[in-house]
Every structure is written in C-alpha cells, then in structure tokens.
Amino acid sequence: MTTTPARPTHPPFDPELEAALTLVRDVLPGSILPEHIPAMREPNPLLDVTPEMLRRDGTVEVSERTVPGPDGDPDVTVLVLRPVGIAPGAPLIYHTHGGGMIIGNRFTGVAGILDWAVESGAVVVSVEYRLAPEHPDPAPVEDCYAGLVWAHGHAAELGADPDRILIAGASAGGGLAAGVALLARDRKGPPLIGQVLMCPMLDDRAVTPSSTSLEGEGIWDRASNDTGWDALLGERRGGTDVSVYAAPARATDLSGLPPAFVDVGSVETFRDEDVAYATALWQAGVQCELHVWPGGFHGFDLMAPQAALSQLSVSTRAAWVRRTLAS
C-alpha cells in the first residue's frame, strides 16, 4: 500500500494579517490557475494605480518613454517618476514589477518605490516587460535588462547619476531584479549600487518545504507558483535547460553582485529559497541584509498596510534604501 507524503507544515499567520486575508479573498482566489490569467489582467479599481495618483498633487513629474528593447524584439515602455525640485545627479531607482510573470504592469507596486524616491530625492524608472505565457523566458528578463541599459545611458537626461542606480522589485519583480543584476555583472553592463529583493520569486524547482506547504492558503500558494513558472519556462521548468537569469536560485556564482536587501514572510512559498539566496550571497562575499517577517504572507505589506508587521517591514526596507542611496 502506498501513502501520500504529508505536506510540510507552516508557522501560523500573524493574527492581524490573518484577519486581513479574509478581505483579500474577495479580490484574489486562493490558487491562481492558468484560466484565471485573462480576468486578472483586467483593470481593477481596487488595485490599479493611475498617473494622477502618482503625481501627488503636482509634487511628482510623471512621464513615459519608449526605449529600445532587446536586439530584434519590440521597444519597451518605461514610466519615469521625478519628484519636483530634486537636485541634478540624483540617485535612480530602477523598478521591475511583480505579478508572477503573468500579470501586472509598470504601475504595479511603484507607489511604494516612489515613497523612497520622495524621501531620498531620487528618480524612478519602472519598466513594462512582456508577460508569460505569451512571451516566455527570456523575454521578461531581457526586456528588464534593456530598460536598465537605457536608464543608465540616459540618466543625465533624467537628472540622475548613472553610477548611483539601485534596482528593486517584489515577487516576480524581485526575481527579475536578481536576474538583471546577474546579467549586468556578466555582461559588464550598468553598475548597480544595490538590489532590493522583496519576497523574490527565484527558484522554479519547488523543492523546498515552504514551496509546497501552502495549498489554497495565504497568497501565491503552490498551485499559483506552478502557474507562474510553467508559463515562464514551459517544459523546461525543473530541468537542466533553465537560465540563472530566469531562476537566480540556480546560480552557483553570486560573487561580484551589489549589496542586497532580501525580505520575505515566514508563511509564504518563497521563504526557503529566499533565505537560501541570502545565505549564498553571504557565502559569495556579498553584503546582504535578510529579514524573515514572522507570520507574514506573500505581499502582506501591500495588502494589509495598516498592520503593525507591515509598517515595521516597510520602515525597515526604507531605512536600508535610504542608507544605500546616501552612501
């Protein structure tokens, strides 16, 4: 008689966040499946950010540029946010949005990045990359890299310093930020002063306990993770033909990368791979600050911003960014 292996357990949710999850369920399904993708790409007034919101009563200049994409591929659109009155030679924050590689756009999550820019007097460039499954790997990461090359080459035009670029992203955007940092190192591309990897999506193999411990619970459970990686990699997923730029957890050489900030909730699919990546950065001689937020689910700070744990995580992350941009 065969028995089904027990699913790994997980820590309890933070009580305040668990209450917020009930409300989140009205907007997001417990498991995101391929058939959910079209509906999730539709405009959602509860989640969408508009240019008018980003202007913040005229204190932020909002513009867009169409810039060269990867060789032989379509151009890429970037959103440029510039707080009014910042000094020339400002630092630049390059943003890669989240959305599991399958949803989202250049506006997704950028409001939090703009908070850093307003505080530190920085320019934000947020890239719109092609989404899977219509555009599998390497389209997303190559689009993000192309946008970074443009931002570096046109930094002075944007009032920014090309030698003070920080890359940041959450979830899939965190994985893309890590992949772009590897590309920039290996291609001797734009120098980066830091990488902010917020609950990053790093490993397609789903071999860690946390990658299988959530089934219809929290946000971005095992099935949702399957949907994202399958869309990005198709039949290559889990095999030997997966690029480290698509799945940075597979990289065996992390030396020479910029200092990193990595954070993740203790009750989310990406917990173990993110802790392992931070550990690998340390072992490669790269400075890294790691935070594992107890009881946090994926994206808890965005979905429950009023919670005490969310406010602590946001302020901790902002402090690291502030120190890095000032260095």
CSV table of C-alpha atoms in Angstrom, one decimal:
chain,number,residue,atom,x,y,z
A,1,MET,CA,0.0,0.0,0.0
A,2,THR,CA,1.4,3.4,-0.9
A,3,THR,CA,0.9,6.5,1.2
A,4,THR,CA,0.8,10.1,0.1
A,5,PRO,CA,3.7,12.1,1.7
A,6,ALA,CA,2.5,14.6,4.3
A,7,ARG,CA,2.5,18.2,3.1
A,8,PRO,CA,5.1,20.3,5.1
A,9,THR,CA,3.5,22.4,7.8
A,10,HIS,CA,4.0,26.1,8.2
A,11,PRO,CA,4.0,28.6,11.0
A,12,PRO,CA,0.7,30.4,11.9
A,13,PHE,CA,-0.2,33.6,10.3
A,14,ASP,CA,0.2,36.8,12.2
A,15,PRO,CA,-3.3,37.3,13.8
A,16,GLU,CA,-3.7,40.8,12.4
A,17,LEU,CA,-2.7,39.7,8.9
A,18,GLU,CA,-4.9,36.6,9.1
A,19,ALA,CA,-7.9,38.9,9.6
A,20,ALA,CA,-6.9,40.9,6.5
A,21,LEU,CA,-6.6,37.7,4.4
A,22,THR,CA,-10.4,37.3,4.7
A,23,LEU,CA,-10.9,40.6,2.9
A,24,VAL,CA,-8.2,39.8,0.3
A,25,ARG,CA,-10.1,36.6,-0.6
A,26,ASP,CA,-12.8,38.8,-2.1
A,27,VAL,CA,-10.2,40.0,-4.7
A,28,LEU,CA,-7.8,37.1,-5.2
A,29,PRO,CA,-8.5,33.4,-5.4
A,30,GLY,CA,-6.7,31.0,-3.1
A,31,SER,CA,-4.9,29.4,-6.0
A,32,ILE,CA,-4.2,31.2,-9.3
A,33,LEU,CA,-4.7,28.9,-12.2
A,34,PRO,CA,-4.0,29.5,-15.9
A,35,GLU,CA,-7.6,30.1,-16.6
A,36,HIS,CA,-7.6,33.0,-14.2
A,37,ILE,CA,-4.9,35.0,-16.1
A,38,PRO,CA,-7.2,36.8,-18.5
A,39,ALA,CA,-9.5,38.1,-15.8
A,40,MET,CA,-6.6,39.1,-13.5
A,41,ARG,CA,-5.2,41.3,-16.3
A,42,GLU,CA,-8.4,43.3,-16.5
A,43,PRO,CA,-8.4,46.7,-14.8
A,44,ASN,CA,-9.2,46.6,-11.1
A,45,PRO,CA,-10.1,49.8,-9.4
A,46,LEU,CA,-9.2,48.4,-6.0
A,47,LEU,CA,-5.6,47.6,-7.1
A,48,ASP,CA,-4.7,49.9,-10.0
A,49,VAL,CA,-2.5,52.9,-9.7
A,50,THR,CA,-3.1,55.8,-12.1
A,51,PRO,CA,-0.7,58.6,-13.3
A,52,GLU,CA,-2.8,61.1,-11.5
A,53,MET,CA,-2.3,59.3,-8.2
A,54,LEU,CA,1.5,59.2,-8.8
A,55,ARG,CA,1.6,63.0,-9.4
A,56,ARG,CA,0.7,63.5,-5.7
A,57,ASP,CA,-0.9,66.9,-6.1
A,58,GLY,CA,1.8,68.1,-8.5
A,59,THR,CA,4.8,67.2,-6.4
A,60,VAL,CA,6.0,64.5,-8.8
A,61,GLU,CA,6.6,64.7,-12.6
A,62,VAL,CA,5.2,61.7,-14.4
A,63,SER,CA,6.2,60.8,-18.0
A,64,GLU,CA,6.7,57.8,-20.2
A,65,ARG,CA,9.4,56.9,-22.7
A,66,THR,CA,9.5,54.2,-25.5
A,67,VAL,CA,13.0,52.9,-25.4
A,68,PRO,CA,14.9,50.2,-27.4
A,69,GLY,CA,14.1,46.6,-26.4
A,70,PRO,CA,16.4,43.6,-26.8
A,71,ASP,CA,18.0,43.1,-30.2
A,72,GLY,CA,15.3,42.1,-32.7
A,73,ASP,CA,12.5,42.5,-30.2
A,74,PRO,CA,9.9,45.2,-29.7
A,75,ASP,CA,10.6,48.5,-27.9
A,76,VAL,CA,10.0,48.7,-24.2
A,77,THR,CA,7.9,51.3,-22.4
A,78,VAL,CA,9.3,52.8,-19.2
A,79,LEU,CA,7.5,55.0,-16.6
A,80,VAL,CA,9.6,57.9,-15.3
A,81,LEU,CA,8.8,59.5,-11.9
A,82,ARG,CA,10.7,62.5,-10.8
A,83,PRO,CA,9.9,64.4,-7.6
A,84,VAL,CA,9.7,68.1,-8.3
A,85,GLY,CA,12.8,70.1,-7.3
A,86,ILE,CA,15.3,67.3,-6.7
A,87,ALA,CA,18.9,68.2,-7.4
A,88,PRO,CA,20.7,67.1,-10.6
A,89,GLY,CA,22.8,64.0,-10.2
A,90,ALA,CA,20.1,62.3,-8.1
A,91,PRO,CA,20.2,58.5,-7.5
A,92,LEU,CA,18.0,56.4,-9.7
A,93,ILE,CA,15.8,53.5,-8.6
A,94,TYR,CA,15.1,51.0,-11.4
A,95,HIS,CA,11.9,49.1,-10.7
A,96,THR,CA,10.8,45.7,-12.0
A,97,HIS,CA,7.1,45.0,-11.1
A,98,GLY,CA,5.6,41.8,-9.6
A,99,GLY,CA,2.8,39.6,-10.8
A,100,GLY,CA,4.1,36.1,-11.0
A,101,MET,CA,5.5,36.7,-14.6
A,102,ILE,CA,1.9,36.6,-15.8
A,103,ILE,CA,0.2,39.8,-14.7
A,104,GLY,CA,1.0,43.4,-13.7
A,105,ASN,CA,2.4,46.4,-15.5
A,106,ARG,CA,4.8,49.3,-14.9
A,107,PHE,CA,2.4,50.8,-12.4
A,108,THR,CA,2.2,47.7,-10.2
A,109,GLY,CA,3.8,48.4,-6.9
A,110,VAL,CA,5.5,51.6,-8.0
A,111,ALA,CA,3.8,53.7,-5.4
A,112,GLY,CA,5.9,52.2,-2.6
A,113,ILE,CA,9.1,52.8,-4.7
A,114,LEU,CA,8.0,56.4,-5.2
A,115,ASP,CA,7.9,56.8,-1.4
A,116,TRP,CA,11.6,56.0,-1.3
A,117,ALA,CA,12.3,58.4,-4.1
A,118,VAL,CA,10.4,61.3,-2.5
A,119,GLU,CA,12.3,60.7,0.8
A,120,SER,CA,15.7,60.5,-0.8
A,121,GLY,CA,15.3,62.8,-3.8
A,122,ALA,CA,15.7,60.0,-6.4
A,123,VAL,CA,14.4,59.4,-9.9
A,124,VAL,CA,12.3,56.2,-10.5
A,125,VAL,CA,12.2,54.3,-13.8
A,126,SER,CA,9.7,51.5,-13.9
A,127,VAL,CA,9.8,49.1,-16.8
A,128,GLU,CA,7.0,47.4,-18.7
A,129,TYR,CA,8.1,44.0,-19.7
A,130,ARG,CA,6.4,41.3,-21.8
A,131,LEU,CA,4.4,38.8,-19.8
A,132,ALA,CA,4.3,35.0,-20.0
A,133,PRO,CA,2.9,32.7,-21.2
A,134,GLU,CA,2.6,34.7,-24.5
A,135,HIS,CA,6.2,35.8,-24.0
A,136,PRO,CA,8.2,33.1,-22.2
A,137,ASP,CA,11.7,33.3,-20.9
A,138,PRO,CA,14.0,35.1,-21.8
A,139,ALA,CA,11.6,37.9,-22.9
A,140,PRO,CA,10.7,39.3,-19.4
A,141,VAL,CA,14.3,39.5,-18.1
A,142,GLU,CA,15.7,40.7,-21.3
A,143,ASP,CA,13.1,43.5,-21.5
A,144,CYS,CA,14.1,44.5,-18.0
A,145,TYR,CA,17.7,44.5,-18.8
A,146,ALA,CA,17.1,46.6,-22.0
A,147,GLY,CA,15.3,49.1,-19.9
A,148,LEU,CA,18.2,49.3,-17.4
A,149,VAL,CA,20.7,49.9,-20.2
A,150,TRP,CA,18.5,52.7,-21.4
A,151,ALA,CA,18.1,54.2,-17.9
A,152,HIS,CA,21.9,54.1,-17.4
A,153,GLY,CA,22.6,55.7,-20.8
A,154,HIS,CA,20.1,58.4,-20.3
A,155,ALA,CA,20.5,59.0,-16.6
A,156,ALA,CA,21.9,62.5,-17.1
A,157,GLU,CA,18.9,63.4,-19.3
A,158,LEU,CA,16.6,62.3,-16.4
A,159,GLY,CA,18.6,64.4,-13.9
A,160,ALA,CA,20.2,61.2,-12.4
A,161,ASP,CA,23.7,59.9,-11.8
A,162,PRO,CA,24.4,56.8,-13.9
A,163,ASP,CA,26.7,55.5,-11.2
A,164,ARG,CA,24.0,55.6,-8.5
A,165,ILE,CA,21.4,53.1,-9.7
A,166,LEU,CA,19.6,50.8,-7.3
A,167,ILE,CA,17.4,48.0,-8.7
A,168,ALA,CA,14.3,46.9,-6.8
A,169,GLY,CA,11.4,44.6,-7.3
A,170,ALA,CA,8.8,42.5,-5.4
A,171,SER,CA,7.8,38.9,-6.0
A,172,ALA,CA,8.4,38.1,-9.7
A,173,GLY,CA,9.8,41.6,-9.9
A,174,GLY,CA,12.3,40.6,-7.2
A,175,GLY,CA,13.3,37.6,-9.2
A,176,LEU,CA,13.7,39.7,-12.3
A,177,ALA,CA,15.8,42.3,-10.3
A,178,ALA,CA,18.1,39.5,-9.1
A,179,GLY,CA,18.3,38.2,-12.7
A,180,VAL,CA,19.1,41.6,-14.1
A,181,ALA,CA,21.8,42.1,-11.5
A,182,LEU,CA,23.4,38.9,-12.7
A,183,LEU,CA,23.1,40.0,-16.3
A,184,ALA,CA,24.6,43.4,-15.6
A,185,ARG,CA,27.5,41.7,-13.8
A,186,ASP,CA,28.1,39.1,-16.6
A,187,ARG,CA,27.7,41.5,-19.5
A,188,LYS,CA,29.7,44.2,-17.8
A,189,GLY,CA,26.6,46.4,-18.1
A,190,PRO,CA,25.3,49.2,-15.9
A,191,PRO,CA,26.9,49.3,-12.4
A,192,LEU,CA,24.4,48.9,-9.6
A,193,ILE,CA,24.8,50.2,-6.0
A,194,GLY,CA,22.3,47.8,-4.5
A,195,GLN,CA,19.4,45.3,-5.1
A,196,VAL,CA,16.2,45.3,-3.2
A,197,LEU,CA,14.6,41.8,-3.5
A,198,MET,CA,11.2,41.8,-1.8
A,199,CYS,CA,9.8,38.3,-1.4
A,200,PRO,CA,11.5,37.4,-4.6
A,201,MET,CA,10.5,34.5,-6.9
A,202,LEU,CA,13.8,32.8,-7.5
A,203,ASP,CA,13.5,29.1,-7.9
A,204,ASP,CA,11.4,27.1,-10.5
A,205,ARG,CA,12.2,23.7,-9.0
A,206,ALA,CA,9.8,23.8,-6.0
A,207,VAL,CA,12.0,21.5,-3.9
A,208,THR,CA,11.9,23.4,-0.6
A,209,PRO,CA,9.4,22.7,2.2
A,210,SER,CA,7.9,26.2,2.0
A,211,SER,CA,7.3,25.8,-1.7
A,212,THR,CA,4.8,23.1,-1.1
A,213,SER,CA,3.4,23.9,2.3
A,214,LEU,CA,0.6,26.3,1.2
A,215,GLU,CA,-2.4,24.8,-0.6
A,216,GLY,CA,-5.2,27.3,-1.1
A,217,GLU,CA,-3.9,29.3,1.9
A,218,GLY,CA,-2.2,32.7,2.1
A,219,ILE,CA,-1.2,34.4,-1.1
A,220,TRP,CA,0.6,32.7,-4.0
A,221,ASP,CA,0.3,29.1,-2.9
A,222,ARG,CA,1.9,26.0,-4.5
A,223,ALA,CA,-0.6,25.9,-7.4
A,224,SER,CA,-0.1,29.6,-8.1
A,225,ASN,CA,3.6,29.2,-8.2
A,226,ASP,CA,3.2,26.3,-10.7
A,227,THR,CA,1.1,28.6,-12.9
A,228,GLY,CA,3.7,31.3,-12.9
A,229,TRP,CA,6.8,29.1,-13.5
A,230,ASP,CA,5.0,26.9,-16.1
A,231,ALA,CA,4.0,30.0,-18.0
A,232,LEU,CA,7.5,31.4,-18.0
A,233,LEU,CA,9.5,28.2,-18.7
A,234,GLY,CA,7.0,25.6,-20.1
A,235,GLU,CA,8.6,22.2,-20.5
A,236,ARG,CA,12.0,23.4,-19.5
A,237,ARG,CA,10.8,24.0,-15.9
A,238,GLY,CA,12.7,21.9,-13.4
A,239,GLY,CA,15.1,20.6,-16.0
A,240,THR,CA,18.7,21.4,-16.8
A,241,ASP,CA,18.0,24.0,-19.5
A,242,VAL,CA,16.9,26.8,-17.2
A,243,SER,CA,18.9,30.1,-17.2
A,244,VAL,CA,20.2,31.5,-14.0
A,245,TYR,CA,18.8,34.8,-15.2
A,246,ALA,CA,15.3,33.4,-15.2
A,247,ALA,CA,15.7,31.5,-11.9
A,248,PRO,CA,18.6,33.1,-10.0
A,249,ALA,CA,18.4,30.4,-7.2
A,250,ARG,CA,20.2,28.2,-9.8
A,251,ALA,CA,23.2,30.5,-9.9
A,252,THR,CA,26.4,28.9,-8.5
A,253,ASP,CA,28.4,32.1,-8.6
A,254,LEU,CA,27.0,35.1,-6.8
A,255,SER,CA,30.3,36.9,-6.4
A,256,GLY,CA,30.7,40.5,-7.6
A,257,LEU,CA,27.0,41.3,-7.1
A,258,PRO,CA,25.9,44.6,-5.5
A,259,PRO,CA,24.8,44.6,-1.8
A,260,ALA,CA,21.3,43.2,-1.3
A,261,PHE,CA,18.3,43.6,0.9
A,262,VAL,CA,16.1,40.4,1.0
A,263,ASP,CA,12.9,40.0,2.9
A,264,VAL,CA,10.1,37.5,3.0
A,265,GLY,CA,7.3,36.4,5.2
A,266,SER,CA,7.6,33.2,7.2
A,267,VAL,CA,4.3,31.8,5.8
A,268,GLU,CA,4.9,32.1,2.1
A,269,THR,CA,6.0,29.9,-0.8
A,270,PHE,CA,9.3,31.7,-1.4
A,271,ARG,CA,10.5,31.7,2.2
A,272,ASP,CA,13.1,28.9,2.0
A,273,GLU,CA,14.5,29.9,-1.5
A,274,ASP,CA,14.9,33.5,-0.4
A,275,VAL,CA,16.7,32.6,2.8
A,276,ALA,CA,18.9,30.3,0.8
A,277,TYR,CA,19.7,33.0,-1.7
A,278,ALA,CA,20.6,35.5,1.0
A,279,THR,CA,22.9,32.8,2.5
A,280,ALA,CA,24.5,32.1,-0.9
A,281,LEU,CA,25.1,35.9,-1.2
A,282,TRP,CA,26.9,35.9,2.1
A,283,GLN,CA,29.0,32.9,1.2
A,284,ALA,CA,30.0,34.6,-2.1
A,285,GLY,CA,31.2,37.6,-0.1
A,286,VAL,CA,28.3,39.9,-0.9
A,287,GLN,CA,26.8,42.1,1.8
A,288,CYS,CA,23.2,41.2,2.4
A,289,GLU,CA,20.5,42.2,4.9
A,290,LEU,CA,17.9,39.5,5.4
A,291,HIS,CA,14.5,39.8,7.2
A,292,VAL,CA,12.0,37.0,7.7
A,293,TRP,CA,8.8,38.5,8.9
A,294,PRO,CA,7.0,36.2,11.4
A,295,GLY,CA,3.5,35.2,10.3
A,296,GLY,CA,3.7,37.3,7.1
A,297,PHE,CA,2.1,36.0,3.9
A,298,HIS,CA,3.2,36.9,0.4
A,299,GLY,CA,2.8,40.7,-0.2
A,300,PHE,CA,1.3,41.3,3.3
A,301,ASP,CA,2.7,44.8,3.5
A,302,LEU,CA,0.8,45.8,0.3
A,303,MET,CA,-2.4,44.1,1.1
A,304,ALA,CA,-2.6,45.0,4.8
A,305,PRO,CA,-0.6,48.2,5.1
A,306,GLN,CA,-2.2,49.2,8.4
A,307,ALA,CA,-0.9,46.1,10.2
A,308,ALA,CA,1.9,46.5,12.7
A,309,LEU,CA,4.1,43.9,11.0
A,310,SER,CA,3.5,45.7,7.6
A,311,GLN,CA,4.6,49.0,9.0
A,312,LEU,CA,7.7,47.5,10.5
A,313,SER,CA,8.7,45.8,7.3
A,314,VAL,CA,8.1,49.0,5.2
A,315,SER,CA,10.1,51.2,7.5
A,316,THR,CA,12.9,48.6,7.7
A,317,ARG,CA,13.2,48.4,4.0
A,318,ALA,CA,13.0,52.2,3.6
A,319,ALA,CA,15.8,52.6,6.1
A,320,TRP,CA,18.1,50.2,4.0
A,321,VAL,CA,17.3,52.1,0.8
A,322,ARG,CA,17.9,55.4,2.5
A,323,ARG,CA,21.4,54.3,3.7
A,324,THR,CA,22.3,52.8,0.4
A,325,LEU,CA,21.3,55.8,-1.7
A,326,ALA,CA,23.2,58.1,0.7
A,327,SER,CA,26.4,56.1,0.5
